[in-house]
Short mmCIF file of C-alpha atoms in Angstrom, two decimals:
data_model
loop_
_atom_site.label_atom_id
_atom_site.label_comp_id
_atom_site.label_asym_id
_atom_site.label_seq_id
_atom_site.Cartn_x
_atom_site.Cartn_y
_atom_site.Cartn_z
CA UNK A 7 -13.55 20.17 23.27
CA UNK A 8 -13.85 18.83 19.68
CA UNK A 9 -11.89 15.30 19.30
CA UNK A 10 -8.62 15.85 17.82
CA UNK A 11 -8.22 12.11 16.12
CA UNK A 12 -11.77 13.15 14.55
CA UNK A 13 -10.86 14.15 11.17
CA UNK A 14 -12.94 14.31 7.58
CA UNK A 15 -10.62 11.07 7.19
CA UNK A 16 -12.69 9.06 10.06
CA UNK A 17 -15.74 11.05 9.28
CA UNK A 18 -15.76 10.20 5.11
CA UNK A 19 -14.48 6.71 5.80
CA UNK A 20 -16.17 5.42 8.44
CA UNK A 21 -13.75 4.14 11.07
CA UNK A 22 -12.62 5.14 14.51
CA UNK A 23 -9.17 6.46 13.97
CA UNK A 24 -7.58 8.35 11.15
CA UNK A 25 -5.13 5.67 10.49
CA UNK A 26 -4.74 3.58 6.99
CA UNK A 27 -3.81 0.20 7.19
CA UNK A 28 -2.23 0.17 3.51
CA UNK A 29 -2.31 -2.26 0.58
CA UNK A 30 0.81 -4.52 0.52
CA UNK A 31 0.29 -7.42 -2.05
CA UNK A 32 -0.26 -10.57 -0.59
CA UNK A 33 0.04 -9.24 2.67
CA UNK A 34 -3.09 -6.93 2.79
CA UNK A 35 -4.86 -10.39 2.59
CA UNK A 36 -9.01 -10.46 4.31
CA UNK A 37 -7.26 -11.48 8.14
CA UNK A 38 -5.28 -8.22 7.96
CA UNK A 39 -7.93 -5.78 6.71
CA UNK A 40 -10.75 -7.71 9.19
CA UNK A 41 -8.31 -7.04 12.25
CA UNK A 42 -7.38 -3.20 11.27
CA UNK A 43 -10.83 -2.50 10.55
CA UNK A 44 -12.40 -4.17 13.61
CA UNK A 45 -9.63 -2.58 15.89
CA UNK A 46 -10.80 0.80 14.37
CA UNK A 47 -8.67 1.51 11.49
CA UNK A 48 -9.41 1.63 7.82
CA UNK A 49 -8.04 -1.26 5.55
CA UNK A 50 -7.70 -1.69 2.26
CA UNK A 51 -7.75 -5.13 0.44
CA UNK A 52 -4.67 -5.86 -1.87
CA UNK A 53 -6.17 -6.54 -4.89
CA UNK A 54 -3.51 -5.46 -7.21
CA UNK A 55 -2.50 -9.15 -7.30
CA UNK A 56 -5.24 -10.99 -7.18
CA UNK A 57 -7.01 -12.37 -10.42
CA UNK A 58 -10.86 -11.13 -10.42
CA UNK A 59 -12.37 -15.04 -9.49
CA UNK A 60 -9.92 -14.06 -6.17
CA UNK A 61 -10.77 -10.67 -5.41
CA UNK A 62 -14.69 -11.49 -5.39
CA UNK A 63 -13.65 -14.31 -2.93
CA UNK A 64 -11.80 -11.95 -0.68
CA UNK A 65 -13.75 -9.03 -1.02
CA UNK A 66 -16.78 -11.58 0.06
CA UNK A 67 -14.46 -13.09 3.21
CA UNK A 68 -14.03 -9.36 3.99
CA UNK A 69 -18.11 -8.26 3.89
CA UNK A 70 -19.01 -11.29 6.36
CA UNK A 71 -16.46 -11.08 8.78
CA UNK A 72 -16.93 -7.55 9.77
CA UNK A 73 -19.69 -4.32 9.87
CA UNK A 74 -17.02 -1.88 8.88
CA UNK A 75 -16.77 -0.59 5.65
CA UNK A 76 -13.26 -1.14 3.89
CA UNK A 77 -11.38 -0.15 0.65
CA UNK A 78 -10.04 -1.72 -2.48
CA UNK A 79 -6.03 -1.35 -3.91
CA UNK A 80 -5.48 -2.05 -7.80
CA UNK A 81 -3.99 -0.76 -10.59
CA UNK A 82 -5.18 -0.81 -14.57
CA UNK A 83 -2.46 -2.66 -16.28
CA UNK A 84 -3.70 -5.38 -14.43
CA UNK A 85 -4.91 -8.61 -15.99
CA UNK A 86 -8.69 -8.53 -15.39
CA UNK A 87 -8.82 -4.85 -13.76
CA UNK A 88 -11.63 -3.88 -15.75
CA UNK A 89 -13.17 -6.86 -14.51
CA UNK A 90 -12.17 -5.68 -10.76
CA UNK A 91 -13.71 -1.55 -11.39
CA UNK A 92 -17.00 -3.45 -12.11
CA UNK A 93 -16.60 -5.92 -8.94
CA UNK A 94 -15.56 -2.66 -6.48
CA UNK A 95 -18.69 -0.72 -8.01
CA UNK A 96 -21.00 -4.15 -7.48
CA UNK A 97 -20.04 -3.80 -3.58
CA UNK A 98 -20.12 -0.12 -3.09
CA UNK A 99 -22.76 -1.11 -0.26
CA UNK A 100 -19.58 -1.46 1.76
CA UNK A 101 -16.56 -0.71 -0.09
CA UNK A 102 -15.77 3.01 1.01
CA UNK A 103 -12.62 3.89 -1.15
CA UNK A 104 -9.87 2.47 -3.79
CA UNK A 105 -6.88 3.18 -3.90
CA UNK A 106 -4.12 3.23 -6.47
CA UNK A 107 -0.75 4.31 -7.64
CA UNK A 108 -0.75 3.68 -11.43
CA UNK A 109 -4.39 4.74 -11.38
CA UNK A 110 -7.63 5.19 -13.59
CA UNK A 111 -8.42 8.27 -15.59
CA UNK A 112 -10.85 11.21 -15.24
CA UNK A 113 -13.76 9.12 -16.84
CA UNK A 114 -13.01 6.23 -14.65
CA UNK A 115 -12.69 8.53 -11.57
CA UNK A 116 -15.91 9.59 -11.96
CA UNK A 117 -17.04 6.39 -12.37
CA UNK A 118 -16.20 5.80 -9.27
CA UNK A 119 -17.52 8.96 -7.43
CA UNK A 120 -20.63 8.49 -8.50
CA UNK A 121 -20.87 4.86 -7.52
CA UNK A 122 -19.79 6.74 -3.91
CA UNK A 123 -16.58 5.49 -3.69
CA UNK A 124 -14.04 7.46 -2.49
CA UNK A 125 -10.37 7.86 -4.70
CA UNK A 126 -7.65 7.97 -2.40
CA UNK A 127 -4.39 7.58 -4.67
CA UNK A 128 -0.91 7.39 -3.13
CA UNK A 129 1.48 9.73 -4.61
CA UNK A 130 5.44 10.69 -4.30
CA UNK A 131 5.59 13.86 -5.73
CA UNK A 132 3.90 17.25 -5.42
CA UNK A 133 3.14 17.46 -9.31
CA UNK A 134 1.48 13.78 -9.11
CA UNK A 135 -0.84 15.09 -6.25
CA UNK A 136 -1.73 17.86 -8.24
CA UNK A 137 -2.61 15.75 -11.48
CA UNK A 138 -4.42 13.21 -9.01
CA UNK A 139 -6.51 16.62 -7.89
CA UNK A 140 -7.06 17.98 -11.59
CA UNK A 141 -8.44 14.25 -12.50
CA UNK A 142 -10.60 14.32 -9.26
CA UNK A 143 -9.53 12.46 -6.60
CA UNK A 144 -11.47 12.85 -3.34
CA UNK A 145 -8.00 12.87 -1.23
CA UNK A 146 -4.34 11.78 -1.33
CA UNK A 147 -1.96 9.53 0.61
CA UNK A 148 1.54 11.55 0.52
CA UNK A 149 4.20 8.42 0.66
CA UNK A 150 7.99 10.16 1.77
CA UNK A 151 11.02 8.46 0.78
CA UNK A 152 11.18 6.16 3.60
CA UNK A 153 8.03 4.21 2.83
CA UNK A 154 8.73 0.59 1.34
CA UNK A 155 8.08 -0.60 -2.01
CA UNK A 156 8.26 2.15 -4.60
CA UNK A 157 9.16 5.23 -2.92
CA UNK A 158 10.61 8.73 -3.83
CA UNK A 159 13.77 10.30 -2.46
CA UNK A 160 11.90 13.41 -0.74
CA UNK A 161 11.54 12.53 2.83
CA UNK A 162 8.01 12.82 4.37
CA UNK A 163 8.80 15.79 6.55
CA UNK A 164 9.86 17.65 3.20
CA UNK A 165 6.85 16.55 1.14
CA UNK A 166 4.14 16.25 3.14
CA UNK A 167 4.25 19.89 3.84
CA UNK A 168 4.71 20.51 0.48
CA UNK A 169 1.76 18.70 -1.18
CA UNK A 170 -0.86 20.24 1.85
CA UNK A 171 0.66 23.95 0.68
CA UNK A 172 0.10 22.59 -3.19
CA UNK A 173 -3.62 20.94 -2.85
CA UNK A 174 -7.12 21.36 -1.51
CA UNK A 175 -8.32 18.16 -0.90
CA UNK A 176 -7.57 16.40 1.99
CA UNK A 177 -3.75 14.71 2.63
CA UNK A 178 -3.12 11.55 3.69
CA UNK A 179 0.61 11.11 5.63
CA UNK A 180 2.80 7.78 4.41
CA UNK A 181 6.02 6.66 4.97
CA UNK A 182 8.02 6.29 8.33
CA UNK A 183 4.69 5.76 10.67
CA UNK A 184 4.08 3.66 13.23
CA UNK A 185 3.00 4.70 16.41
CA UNK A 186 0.67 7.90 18.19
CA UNK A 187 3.77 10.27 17.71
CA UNK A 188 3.98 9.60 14.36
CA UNK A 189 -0.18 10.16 14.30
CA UNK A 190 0.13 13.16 16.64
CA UNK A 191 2.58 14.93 14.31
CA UNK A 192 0.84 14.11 11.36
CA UNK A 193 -2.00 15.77 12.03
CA UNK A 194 0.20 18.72 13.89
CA UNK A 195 1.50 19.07 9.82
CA UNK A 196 -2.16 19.72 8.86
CA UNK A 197 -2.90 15.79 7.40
CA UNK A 198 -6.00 14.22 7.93
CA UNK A 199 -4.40 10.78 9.12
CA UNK A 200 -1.52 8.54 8.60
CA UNK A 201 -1.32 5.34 6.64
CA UNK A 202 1.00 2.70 7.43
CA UNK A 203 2.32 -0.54 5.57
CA UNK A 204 5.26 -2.16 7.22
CA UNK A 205 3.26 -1.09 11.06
CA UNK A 206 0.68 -3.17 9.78
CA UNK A 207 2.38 -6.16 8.32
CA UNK A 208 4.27 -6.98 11.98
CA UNK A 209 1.16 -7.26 13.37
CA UNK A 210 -0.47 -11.06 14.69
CA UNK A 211 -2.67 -11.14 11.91
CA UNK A 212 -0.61 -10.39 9.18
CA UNK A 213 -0.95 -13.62 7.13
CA UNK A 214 2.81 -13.42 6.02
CA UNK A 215 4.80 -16.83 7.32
CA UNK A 216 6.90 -16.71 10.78
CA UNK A 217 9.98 -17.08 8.98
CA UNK A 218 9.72 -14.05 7.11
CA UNK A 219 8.13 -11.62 10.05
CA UNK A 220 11.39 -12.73 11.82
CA UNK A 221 13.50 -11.44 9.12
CA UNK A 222 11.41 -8.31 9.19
CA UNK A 223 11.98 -8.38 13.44
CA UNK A 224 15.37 -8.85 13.34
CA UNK A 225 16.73 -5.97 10.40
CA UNK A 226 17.87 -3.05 11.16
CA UNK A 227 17.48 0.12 9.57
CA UNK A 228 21.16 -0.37 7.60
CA UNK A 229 19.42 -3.53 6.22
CA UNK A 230 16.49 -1.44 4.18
CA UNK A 231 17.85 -0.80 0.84
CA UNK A 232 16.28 1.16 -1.71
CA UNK A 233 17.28 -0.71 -5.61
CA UNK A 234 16.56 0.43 -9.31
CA UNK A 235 17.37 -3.21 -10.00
CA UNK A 236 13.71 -4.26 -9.41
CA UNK A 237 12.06 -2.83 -12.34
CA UNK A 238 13.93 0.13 -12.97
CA UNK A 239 11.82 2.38 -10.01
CA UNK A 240 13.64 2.58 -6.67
CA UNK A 241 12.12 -0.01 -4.53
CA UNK A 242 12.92 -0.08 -0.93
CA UNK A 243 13.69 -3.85 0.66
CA UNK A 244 15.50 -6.06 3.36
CA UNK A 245 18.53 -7.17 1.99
CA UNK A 246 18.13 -11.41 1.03
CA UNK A 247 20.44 -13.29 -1.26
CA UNK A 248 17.68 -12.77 -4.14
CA UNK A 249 18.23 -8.91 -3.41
CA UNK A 250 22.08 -9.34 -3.29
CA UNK A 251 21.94 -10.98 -6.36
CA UNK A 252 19.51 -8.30 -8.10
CA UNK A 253 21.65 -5.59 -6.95
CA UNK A 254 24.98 -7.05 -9.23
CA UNK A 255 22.64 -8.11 -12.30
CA UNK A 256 23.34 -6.94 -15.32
CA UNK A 257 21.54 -5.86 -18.35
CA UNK A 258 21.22 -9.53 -19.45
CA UNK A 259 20.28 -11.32 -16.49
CA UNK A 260 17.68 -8.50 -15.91
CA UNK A 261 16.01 -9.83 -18.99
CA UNK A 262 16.41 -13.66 -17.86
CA UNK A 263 14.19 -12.91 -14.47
CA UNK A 264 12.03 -10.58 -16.84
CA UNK A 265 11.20 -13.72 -18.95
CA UNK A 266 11.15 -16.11 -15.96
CA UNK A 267 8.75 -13.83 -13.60
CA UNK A 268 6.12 -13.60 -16.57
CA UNK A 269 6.37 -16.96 -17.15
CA UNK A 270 5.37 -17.78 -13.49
CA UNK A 271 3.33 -14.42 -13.67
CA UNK A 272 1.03 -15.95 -16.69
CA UNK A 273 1.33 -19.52 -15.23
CA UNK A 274 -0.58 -18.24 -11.54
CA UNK A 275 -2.54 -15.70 -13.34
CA UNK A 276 -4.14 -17.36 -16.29
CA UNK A 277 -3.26 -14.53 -18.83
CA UNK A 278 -2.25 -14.65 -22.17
CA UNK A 279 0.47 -13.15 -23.63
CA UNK A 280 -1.14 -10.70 -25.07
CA UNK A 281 -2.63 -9.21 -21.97
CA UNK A 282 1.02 -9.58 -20.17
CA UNK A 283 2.52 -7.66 -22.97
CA UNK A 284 -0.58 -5.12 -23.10
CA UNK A 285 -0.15 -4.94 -19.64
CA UNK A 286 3.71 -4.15 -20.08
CA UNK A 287 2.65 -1.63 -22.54
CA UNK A 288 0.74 0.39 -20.79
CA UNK A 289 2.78 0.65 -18.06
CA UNK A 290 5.56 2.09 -20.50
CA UNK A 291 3.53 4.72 -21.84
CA UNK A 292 1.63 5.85 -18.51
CA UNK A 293 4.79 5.11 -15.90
CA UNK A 294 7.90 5.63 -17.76
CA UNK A 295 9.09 2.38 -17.81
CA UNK A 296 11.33 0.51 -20.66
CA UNK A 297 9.54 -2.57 -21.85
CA UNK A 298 12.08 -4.67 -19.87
CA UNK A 299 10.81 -2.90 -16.67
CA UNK A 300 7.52 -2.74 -16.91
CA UNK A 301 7.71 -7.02 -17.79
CA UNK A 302 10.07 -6.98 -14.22
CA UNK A 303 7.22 -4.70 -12.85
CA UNK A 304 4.55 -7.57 -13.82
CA UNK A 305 6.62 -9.96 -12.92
CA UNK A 306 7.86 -9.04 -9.27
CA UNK A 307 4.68 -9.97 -7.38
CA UNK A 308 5.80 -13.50 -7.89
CA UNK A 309 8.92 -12.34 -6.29
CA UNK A 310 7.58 -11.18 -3.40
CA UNK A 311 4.96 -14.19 -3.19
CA UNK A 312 7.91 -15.86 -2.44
CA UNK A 313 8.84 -14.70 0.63
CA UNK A 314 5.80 -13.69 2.30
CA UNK A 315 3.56 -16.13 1.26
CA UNK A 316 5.71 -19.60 0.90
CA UNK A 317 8.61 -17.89 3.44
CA UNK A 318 11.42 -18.25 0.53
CA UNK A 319 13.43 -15.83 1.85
CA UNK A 320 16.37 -17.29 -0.06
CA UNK A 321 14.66 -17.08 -3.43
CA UNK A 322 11.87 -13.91 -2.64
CA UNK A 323 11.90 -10.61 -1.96
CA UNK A 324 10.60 -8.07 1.51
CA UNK A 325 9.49 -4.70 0.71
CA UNK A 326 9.32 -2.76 3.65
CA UNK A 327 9.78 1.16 4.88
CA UNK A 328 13.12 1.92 6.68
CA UNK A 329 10.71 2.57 10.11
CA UNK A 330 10.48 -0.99 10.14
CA UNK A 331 13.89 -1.22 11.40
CA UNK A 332 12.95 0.35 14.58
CA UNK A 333 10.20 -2.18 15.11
CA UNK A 334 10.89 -5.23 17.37
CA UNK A 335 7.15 -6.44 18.31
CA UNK A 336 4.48 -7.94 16.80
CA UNK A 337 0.95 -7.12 18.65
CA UNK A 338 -2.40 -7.73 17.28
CA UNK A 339 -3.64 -5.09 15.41
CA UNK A 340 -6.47 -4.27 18.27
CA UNK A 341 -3.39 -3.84 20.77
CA UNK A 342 -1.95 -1.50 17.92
CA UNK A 343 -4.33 0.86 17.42
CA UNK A 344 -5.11 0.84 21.30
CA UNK A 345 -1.65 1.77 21.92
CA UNK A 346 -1.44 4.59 18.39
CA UNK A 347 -4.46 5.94 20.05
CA UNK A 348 -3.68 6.35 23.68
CA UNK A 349 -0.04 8.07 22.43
CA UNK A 350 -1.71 10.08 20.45
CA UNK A 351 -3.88 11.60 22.96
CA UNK A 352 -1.08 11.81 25.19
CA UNK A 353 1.24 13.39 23.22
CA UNK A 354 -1.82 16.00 21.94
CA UNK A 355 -2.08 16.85 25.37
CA UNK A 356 1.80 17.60 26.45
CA UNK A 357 1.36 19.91 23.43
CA UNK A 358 -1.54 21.79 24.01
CA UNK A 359 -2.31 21.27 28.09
CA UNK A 360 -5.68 20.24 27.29
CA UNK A 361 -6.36 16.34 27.86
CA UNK A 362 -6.91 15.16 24.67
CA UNK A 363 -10.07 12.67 25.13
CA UNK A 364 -12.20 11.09 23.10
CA UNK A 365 -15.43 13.22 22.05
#
């Protein structure tokens, strides 16, 4: 019997399991993407946030502290990303795949492909997976509305089936995952594999600070919120007093903590205004931002640095997906994908009557 948790997503990327560990800035950090890949999984290195002096460093923690190959997250507005493209392409040795949301074009794609790197954006609408297709993407992460961060308002069981009907290229499931069910349904829908964020980030090696993974522990699903607030893109988070106080802003202190978060955004970066405001600028004509969102766009990875890097959960902000709220442990990432696998199977076989082992 052919291996059901064999898929062309373990077979093009290289790992065990068809299960993403996702790219959450400053939490996809090199101890979280050496763990998921070790335990099987596929990781991808947030890079998104990360100047390029600290993506070579990671990306070179990453290549001796494990044999599996891995993937790269970033985005082109970015300060340095062209920088970063030439810094995935100089490891393509062992970086498998990027991945992105506000992504490259065609020519850059192809860049990429024939480098033979995989492009594997995440999308939250069928008409973006069809313009990911039509620029060339190799497959797509599908990210329903309960995924944290930026999400949609289309639950997963709504649009994964309706982005596999709408493409040909192999689909990715996101967004409320985090065990074998979730896996065994996922692939019962006709995905490839799952990818999960907020599964990953309660995990041992998550590098986020105790403080903040018992915030994450203790909230229930009433306490994920999805705001506009943010940067004018509904955002999904655990309610904080920094949230609170988002949520009642107005118009003018939006533009306050739009000034303030470049400020500290150019401060830990090293860019210039120019490239913060060309940065802004592109995200207003390729994202559909106002100006004054896409600076609060720039600007909120300082936000969330703040709580799960320096555990400010007073001043920072969580982005998680609702499933999250149903999650009360925090295992090792090996002890994770033991357990997503041997549910899996199990759950494969109450279906089908066939015991579901490994090939």
């Amino acid at each position: 019997m052919t291996d059901p948790l064999r898929t062309i997503l373990t077979e093009r990327l290289g790992c065990r399991v068809p299960v993403i560990q996702t790219a959450m800035g400053w939490v996809a950090e090199p101890s979280l993407v050496i763990a998921s890949t070790n335990a099987g999984a596929f990781g991808f290195l947030g890079v998104a946030v990360m100047t390029p002096k600290e993506a070579a460093e990671k990306i070179a923690i990453v290549r001796a502290a494990t044999t599996a190959p891995f993937g790269v997250n970033f985005h082109m507005f970015q300060p340095g990303a062209a920088e970063i493209v030439d810094l995935v392409i100089a490891n393509k040795d062992r970086i498998r795949a990027v991945s992105f949301g506000r992504g490259p074009d065609k020519k850059m794609i192809q860049r990429f492909k024939d480098a033979g790197i995989l492009c594997i954006p995440t999308v939250g609408a069928v008409k973006h997976a069809q313009k990911m297709v039509e620029l060339g993407v190799d497959m797509v992460t599908v990210q329903g509305g309960e995924g944290g961060g930026h999400t949609g308002s289309v639950p997963t069981t709504i649009l994964l089936p309706q982005v596999l009907d709408a493409v040909k290229v192999p689909v990715i499931a996101c967004g409320g995952f985090a065990d074998g069910r979730g896996l065994a349904a996922a692939l019962a829908f006709g995905a490839v594999g799952i990818a999960m964020g907020s599964r990953f980030l309660m995990t041992q090696e998550s590098p986020i600070p105790q403080r903040a993974k018992d915030v994450y522990v203790k909230a229930g699903t009433d306490d994920i919120i999805v705001t506009k607030k943010i940067d004018g893109l509904p955002q999904r988070m655990v309610r904080t007093p920094l949230f609170d106080k988002i949520e009642s802003s107005g118009t003018i202190g939006m533009w306050l903590r739009a000034i303030e978060g470049g400020l500290e955004m150019k401060k830990r970066t090293g860019a210039s205004w120019g490239e913060m405001i060309a940065a802004a600028k592109g995200m207003t004509s390729h994202g559909g931002l106002s100006f004054m969102h896409a600076m609060l766009a720039a600007a909120a990875p300082t936000l969330i640095q703040k709580a799960v890097v320096e555990g400010d959960i007073e001043h920072g902000l969580l982005a998680t997906g609702v499933v999250s709220g149903r999650i009360k442990t925090l295992p090792t990432c090996a002890e994770l994908i033991a357990s997503i696998e041997t549910e899996a199977r199990d759950r494969i076989s109450a279906l089908t009557g066939v015991t579901a082992a490994a090939a």
